[in-house]
mmCIF file of C-alpha atoms and ligand atoms in Angstrom:
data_model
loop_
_atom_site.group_PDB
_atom_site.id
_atom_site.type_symbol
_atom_site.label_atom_id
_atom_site.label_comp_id
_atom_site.label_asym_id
_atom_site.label_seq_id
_atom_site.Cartn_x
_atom_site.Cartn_y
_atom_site.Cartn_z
ATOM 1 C CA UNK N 1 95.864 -18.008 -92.807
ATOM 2 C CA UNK N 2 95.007 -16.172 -89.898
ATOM 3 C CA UNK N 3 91.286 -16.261 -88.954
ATOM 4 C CA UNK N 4 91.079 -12.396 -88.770
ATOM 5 C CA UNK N 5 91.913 -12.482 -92.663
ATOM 6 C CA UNK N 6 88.855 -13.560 -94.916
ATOM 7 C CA UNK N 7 91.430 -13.759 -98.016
ATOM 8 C CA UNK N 8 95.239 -13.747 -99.011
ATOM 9 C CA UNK N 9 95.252 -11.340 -101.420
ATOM 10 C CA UNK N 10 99.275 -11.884 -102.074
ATOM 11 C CA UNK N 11 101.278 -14.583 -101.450
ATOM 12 C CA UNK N 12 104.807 -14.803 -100.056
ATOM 13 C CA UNK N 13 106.161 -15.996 -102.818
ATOM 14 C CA UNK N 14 104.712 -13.207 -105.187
ATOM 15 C CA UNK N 15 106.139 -11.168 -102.542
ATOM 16 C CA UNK N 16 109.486 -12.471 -102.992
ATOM 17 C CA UNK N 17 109.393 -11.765 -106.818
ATOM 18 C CA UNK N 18 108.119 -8.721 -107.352
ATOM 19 C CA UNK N 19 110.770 -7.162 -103.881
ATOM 20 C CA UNK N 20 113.380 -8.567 -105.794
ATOM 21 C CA UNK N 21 112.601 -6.870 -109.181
ATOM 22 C CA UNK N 22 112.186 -3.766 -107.429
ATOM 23 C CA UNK N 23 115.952 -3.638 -106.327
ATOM 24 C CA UNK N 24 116.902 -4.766 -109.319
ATOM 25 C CA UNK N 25 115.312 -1.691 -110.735
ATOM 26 C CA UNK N 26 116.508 0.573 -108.074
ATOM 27 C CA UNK N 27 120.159 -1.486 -108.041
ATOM 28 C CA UNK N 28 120.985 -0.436 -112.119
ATOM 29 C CA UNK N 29 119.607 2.634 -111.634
ATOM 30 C CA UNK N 30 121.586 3.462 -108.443
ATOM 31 C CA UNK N 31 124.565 1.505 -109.356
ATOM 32 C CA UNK N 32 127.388 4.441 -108.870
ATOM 33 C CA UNK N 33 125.763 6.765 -106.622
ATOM 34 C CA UNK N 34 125.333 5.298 -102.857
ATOM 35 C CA UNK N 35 121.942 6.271 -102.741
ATOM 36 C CA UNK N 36 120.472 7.111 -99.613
ATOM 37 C CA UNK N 37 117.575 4.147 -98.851
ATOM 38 C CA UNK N 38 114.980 5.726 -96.588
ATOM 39 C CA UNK N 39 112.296 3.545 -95.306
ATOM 40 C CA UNK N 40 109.411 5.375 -93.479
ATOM 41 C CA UNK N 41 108.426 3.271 -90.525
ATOM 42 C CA UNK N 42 106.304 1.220 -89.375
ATOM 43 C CA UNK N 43 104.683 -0.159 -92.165
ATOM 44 C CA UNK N 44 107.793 -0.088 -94.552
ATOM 45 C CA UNK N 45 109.541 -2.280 -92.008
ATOM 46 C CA UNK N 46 109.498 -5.510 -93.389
ATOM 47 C CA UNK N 47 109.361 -4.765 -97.115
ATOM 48 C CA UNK N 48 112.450 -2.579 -96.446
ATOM 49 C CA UNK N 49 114.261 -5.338 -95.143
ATOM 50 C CA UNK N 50 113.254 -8.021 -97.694
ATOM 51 C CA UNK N 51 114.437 -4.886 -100.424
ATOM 52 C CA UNK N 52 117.796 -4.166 -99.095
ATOM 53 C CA UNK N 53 118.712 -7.504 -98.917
ATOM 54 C CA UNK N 54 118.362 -7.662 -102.650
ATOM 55 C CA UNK N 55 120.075 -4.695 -103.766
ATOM 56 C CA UNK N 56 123.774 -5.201 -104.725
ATOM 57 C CA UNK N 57 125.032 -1.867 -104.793
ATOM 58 C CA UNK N 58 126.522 0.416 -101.732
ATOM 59 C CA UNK N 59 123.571 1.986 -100.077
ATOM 60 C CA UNK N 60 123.059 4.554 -96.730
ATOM 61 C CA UNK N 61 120.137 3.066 -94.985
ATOM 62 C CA UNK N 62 118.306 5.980 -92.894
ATOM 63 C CA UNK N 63 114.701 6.192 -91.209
ATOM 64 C CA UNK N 64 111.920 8.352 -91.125
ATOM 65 C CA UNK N 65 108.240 7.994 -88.847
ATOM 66 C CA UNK N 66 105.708 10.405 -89.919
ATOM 67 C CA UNK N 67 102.158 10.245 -88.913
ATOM 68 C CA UNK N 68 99.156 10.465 -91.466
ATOM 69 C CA UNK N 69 97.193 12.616 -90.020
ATOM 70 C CA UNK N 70 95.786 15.685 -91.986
ATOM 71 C CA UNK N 71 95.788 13.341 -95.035
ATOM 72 C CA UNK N 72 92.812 11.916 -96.377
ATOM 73 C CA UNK N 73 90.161 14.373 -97.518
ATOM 74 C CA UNK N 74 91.993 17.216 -95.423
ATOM 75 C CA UNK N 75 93.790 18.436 -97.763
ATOM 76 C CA UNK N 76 95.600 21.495 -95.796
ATOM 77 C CA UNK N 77 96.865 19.405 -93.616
ATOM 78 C CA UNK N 78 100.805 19.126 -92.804
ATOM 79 C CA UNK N 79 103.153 15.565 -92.230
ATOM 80 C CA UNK N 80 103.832 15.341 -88.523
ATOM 81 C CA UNK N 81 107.697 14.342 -88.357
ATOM 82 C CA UNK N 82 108.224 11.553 -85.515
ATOM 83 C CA UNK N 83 111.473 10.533 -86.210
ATOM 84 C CA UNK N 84 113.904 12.303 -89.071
ATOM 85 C CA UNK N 85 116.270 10.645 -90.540
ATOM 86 C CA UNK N 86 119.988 11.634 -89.781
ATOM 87 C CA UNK N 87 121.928 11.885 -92.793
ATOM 88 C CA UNK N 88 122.245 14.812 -94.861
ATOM 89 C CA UNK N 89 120.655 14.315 -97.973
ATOM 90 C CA UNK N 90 122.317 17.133 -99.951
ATOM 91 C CA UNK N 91 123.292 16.224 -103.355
ATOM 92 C CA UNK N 92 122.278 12.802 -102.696
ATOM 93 C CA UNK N 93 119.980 10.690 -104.304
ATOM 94 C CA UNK N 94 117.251 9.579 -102.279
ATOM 95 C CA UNK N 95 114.935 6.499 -102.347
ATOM 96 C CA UNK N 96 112.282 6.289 -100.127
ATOM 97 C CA UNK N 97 110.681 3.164 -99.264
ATOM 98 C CA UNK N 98 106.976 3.058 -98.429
ATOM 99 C CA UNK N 99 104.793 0.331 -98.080
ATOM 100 C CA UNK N 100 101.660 1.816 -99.656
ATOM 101 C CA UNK N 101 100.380 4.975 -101.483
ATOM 102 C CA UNK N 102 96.716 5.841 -100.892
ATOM 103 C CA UNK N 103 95.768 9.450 -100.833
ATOM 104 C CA UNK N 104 99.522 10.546 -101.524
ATOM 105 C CA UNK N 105 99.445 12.446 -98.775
ATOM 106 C CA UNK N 106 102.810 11.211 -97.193
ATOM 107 C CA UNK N 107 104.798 10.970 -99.884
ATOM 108 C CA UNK N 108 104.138 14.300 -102.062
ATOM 109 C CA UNK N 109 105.174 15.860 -98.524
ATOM 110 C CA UNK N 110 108.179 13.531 -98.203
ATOM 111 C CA UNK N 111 108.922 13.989 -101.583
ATOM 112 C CA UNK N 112 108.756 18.008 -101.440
ATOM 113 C CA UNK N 113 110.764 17.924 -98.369
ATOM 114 C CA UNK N 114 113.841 15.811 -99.464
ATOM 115 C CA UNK N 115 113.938 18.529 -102.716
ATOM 116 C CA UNK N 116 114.098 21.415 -100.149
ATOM 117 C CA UNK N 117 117.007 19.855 -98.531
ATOM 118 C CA UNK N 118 118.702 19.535 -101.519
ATOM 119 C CA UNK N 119 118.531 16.263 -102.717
ATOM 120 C CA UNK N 120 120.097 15.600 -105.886
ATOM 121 C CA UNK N 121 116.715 13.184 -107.360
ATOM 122 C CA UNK N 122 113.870 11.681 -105.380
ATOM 123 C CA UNK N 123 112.441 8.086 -106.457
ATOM 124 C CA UNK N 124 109.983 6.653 -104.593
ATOM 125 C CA UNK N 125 109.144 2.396 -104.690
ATOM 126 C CA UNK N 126 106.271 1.443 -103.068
ATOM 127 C CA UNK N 127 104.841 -2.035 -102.317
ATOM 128 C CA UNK N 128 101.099 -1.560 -103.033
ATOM 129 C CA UNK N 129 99.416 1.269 -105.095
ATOM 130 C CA UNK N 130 95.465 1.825 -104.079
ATOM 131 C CA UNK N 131 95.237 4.055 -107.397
ATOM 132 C CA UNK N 132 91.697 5.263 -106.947
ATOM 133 C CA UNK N 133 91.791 6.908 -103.776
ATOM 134 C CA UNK N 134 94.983 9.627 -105.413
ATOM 135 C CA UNK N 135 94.018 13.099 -104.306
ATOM 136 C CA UNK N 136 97.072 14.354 -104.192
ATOM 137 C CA UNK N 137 99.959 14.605 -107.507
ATOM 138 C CA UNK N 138 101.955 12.767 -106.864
ATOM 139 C CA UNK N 139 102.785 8.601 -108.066
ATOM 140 C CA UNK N 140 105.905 6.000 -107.147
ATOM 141 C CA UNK N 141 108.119 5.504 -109.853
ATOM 142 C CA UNK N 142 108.400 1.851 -109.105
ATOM 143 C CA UNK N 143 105.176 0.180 -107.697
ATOM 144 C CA UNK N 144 105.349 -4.083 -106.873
ATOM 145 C CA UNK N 145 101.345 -4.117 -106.481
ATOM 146 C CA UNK N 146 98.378 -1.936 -108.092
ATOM 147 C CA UNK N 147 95.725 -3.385 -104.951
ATOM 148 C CA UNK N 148 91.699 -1.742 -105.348
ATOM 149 C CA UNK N 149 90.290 -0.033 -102.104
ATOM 150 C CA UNK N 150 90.166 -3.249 -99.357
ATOM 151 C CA UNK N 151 91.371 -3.189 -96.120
ATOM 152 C CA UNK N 152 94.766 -5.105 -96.209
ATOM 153 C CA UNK N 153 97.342 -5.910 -93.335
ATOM 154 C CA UNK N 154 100.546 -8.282 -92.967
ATOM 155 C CA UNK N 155 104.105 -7.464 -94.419
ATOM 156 C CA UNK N 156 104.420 -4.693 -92.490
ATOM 157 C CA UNK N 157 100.713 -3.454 -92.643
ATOM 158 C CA UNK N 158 98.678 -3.277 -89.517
ATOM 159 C CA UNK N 159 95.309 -2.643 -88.028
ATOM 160 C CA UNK N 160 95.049 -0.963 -85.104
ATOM 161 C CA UNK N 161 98.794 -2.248 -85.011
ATOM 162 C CA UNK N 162 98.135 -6.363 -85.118
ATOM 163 C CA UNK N 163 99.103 -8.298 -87.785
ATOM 164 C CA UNK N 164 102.339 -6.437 -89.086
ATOM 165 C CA UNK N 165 104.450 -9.557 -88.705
ATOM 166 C CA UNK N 166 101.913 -11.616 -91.027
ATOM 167 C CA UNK N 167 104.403 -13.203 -94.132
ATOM 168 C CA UNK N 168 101.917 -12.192 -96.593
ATOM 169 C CA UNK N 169 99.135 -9.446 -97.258
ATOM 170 C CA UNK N 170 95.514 -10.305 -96.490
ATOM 171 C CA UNK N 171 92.643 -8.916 -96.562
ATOM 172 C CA UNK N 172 90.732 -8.152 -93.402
ATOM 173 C CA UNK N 173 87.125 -9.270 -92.563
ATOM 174 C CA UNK N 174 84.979 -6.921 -92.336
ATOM 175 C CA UNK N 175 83.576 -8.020 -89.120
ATOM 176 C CA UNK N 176 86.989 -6.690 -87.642
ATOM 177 C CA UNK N 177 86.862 -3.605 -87.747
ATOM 178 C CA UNK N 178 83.598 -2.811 -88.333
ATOM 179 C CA UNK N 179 83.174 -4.189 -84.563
ATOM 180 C CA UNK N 180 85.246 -1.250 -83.352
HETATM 181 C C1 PRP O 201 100.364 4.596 -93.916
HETATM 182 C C2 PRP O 201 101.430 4.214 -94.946
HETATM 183 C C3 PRP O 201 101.784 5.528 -95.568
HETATM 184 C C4 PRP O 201 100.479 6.303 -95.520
HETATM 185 C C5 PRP O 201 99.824 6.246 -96.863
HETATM 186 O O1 PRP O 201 101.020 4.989 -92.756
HETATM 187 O O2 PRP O 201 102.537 3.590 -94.369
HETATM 188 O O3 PRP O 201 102.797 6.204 -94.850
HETATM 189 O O4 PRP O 201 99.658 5.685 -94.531
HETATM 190 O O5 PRP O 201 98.680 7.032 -96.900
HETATM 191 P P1 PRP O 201 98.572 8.383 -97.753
HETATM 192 O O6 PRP O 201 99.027 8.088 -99.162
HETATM 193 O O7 PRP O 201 97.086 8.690 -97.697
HETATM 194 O O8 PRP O 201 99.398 9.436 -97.087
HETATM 195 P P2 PRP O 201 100.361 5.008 -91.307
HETATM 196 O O9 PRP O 201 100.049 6.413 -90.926
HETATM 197 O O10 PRP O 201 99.221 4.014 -91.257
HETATM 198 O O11 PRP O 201 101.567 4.554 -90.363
HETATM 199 P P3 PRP O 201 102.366 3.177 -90.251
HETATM 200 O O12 PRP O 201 103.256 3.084 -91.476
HETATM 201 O O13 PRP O 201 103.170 3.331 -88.987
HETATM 202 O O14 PRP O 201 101.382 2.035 -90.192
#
């Protein structure tokens, strides 16, 4: 483990399991309709990957940054667009890929804005749920991990942007970024 991490909270191979059952989910449900797979970057990065790999139905992969800020406790704020993706979703169906859920934030906006371009359905899988810290209405319809309020990095997840390329999820000493 790396020395940064006091704990791993979920293994690789848990990691494996529950990715795969997700796009087996998303694969029956999707089966006929060459749904467009939208994974918003960075964080979604590796779970993405790890996901597509395990669907068996045609898909349109597509990519979408968006920065965070104005989430939070601010809730007036507005998603800052980075990258778009460049297929047109119109009377598509849309799943969006997202490695966590905290405040909602990103993905009641992301959500919102795929319906205003005309997206046929919206479902959102996400690899970790922190349920209490929802302010916003908004929930994945398929979640791999329900995690409580720690700071976790690895699969994708970062700090400052270290430890994305960690195999599993840990959770961070406190000591780390309490020293910054
Ligand atoms: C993280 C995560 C989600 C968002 C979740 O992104 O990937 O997009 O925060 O928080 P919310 O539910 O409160 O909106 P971040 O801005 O850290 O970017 P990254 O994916 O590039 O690490």
């Amino acid at each position: 483990m790396h020395q940064d991490c006091e704990r791993v909270l979920i293994t690789e191979e848990s990691l494996r399991e529950q990715v795969r059952r997700a796009a087996l989910a998303v694969g029956e449900r999707y089966a006929a309709s060459n749904p467009v797979v939208v994974g918003i970057l960075k964080g979604s990065i590796i779970f993405y990957s790890d996901f597509i790999r395990h669907l068996e139905i045609p898909v349109t992969l597509d990519f979408m940054a968006v920065s965070s800020y104005g989430g939070g406790s601010v809730s007036s704020g507005k998603l800052r667009m980075k990258k778009d993706i460049e297929t047109d979703v119109k009377g598509r169906d849309v799943v969006i890929v997202e490695d966590i859920i905290d405040s909602g934030f990103t993905l009641a906006n992301l959500k919102a804005l795929f319906l205003e371009r005309g997206a046929r359905s919206v479902y959102i899988v996400t690899l970790l749920n922190k349920r209490g810290r929802r302010e916003y209405d908004i929930e994945p319809d398929y979640n791999c991990f329900d995690i409580e309020n720690e700071f976790v990095v690895g699969y994708g997840l970062d700090y400052n942007e270290k430890y994305r390329n960690l195999p599993y999820v840990g959770v961070l000493k406190r000591e780390v970024y309490e020293k910054n």
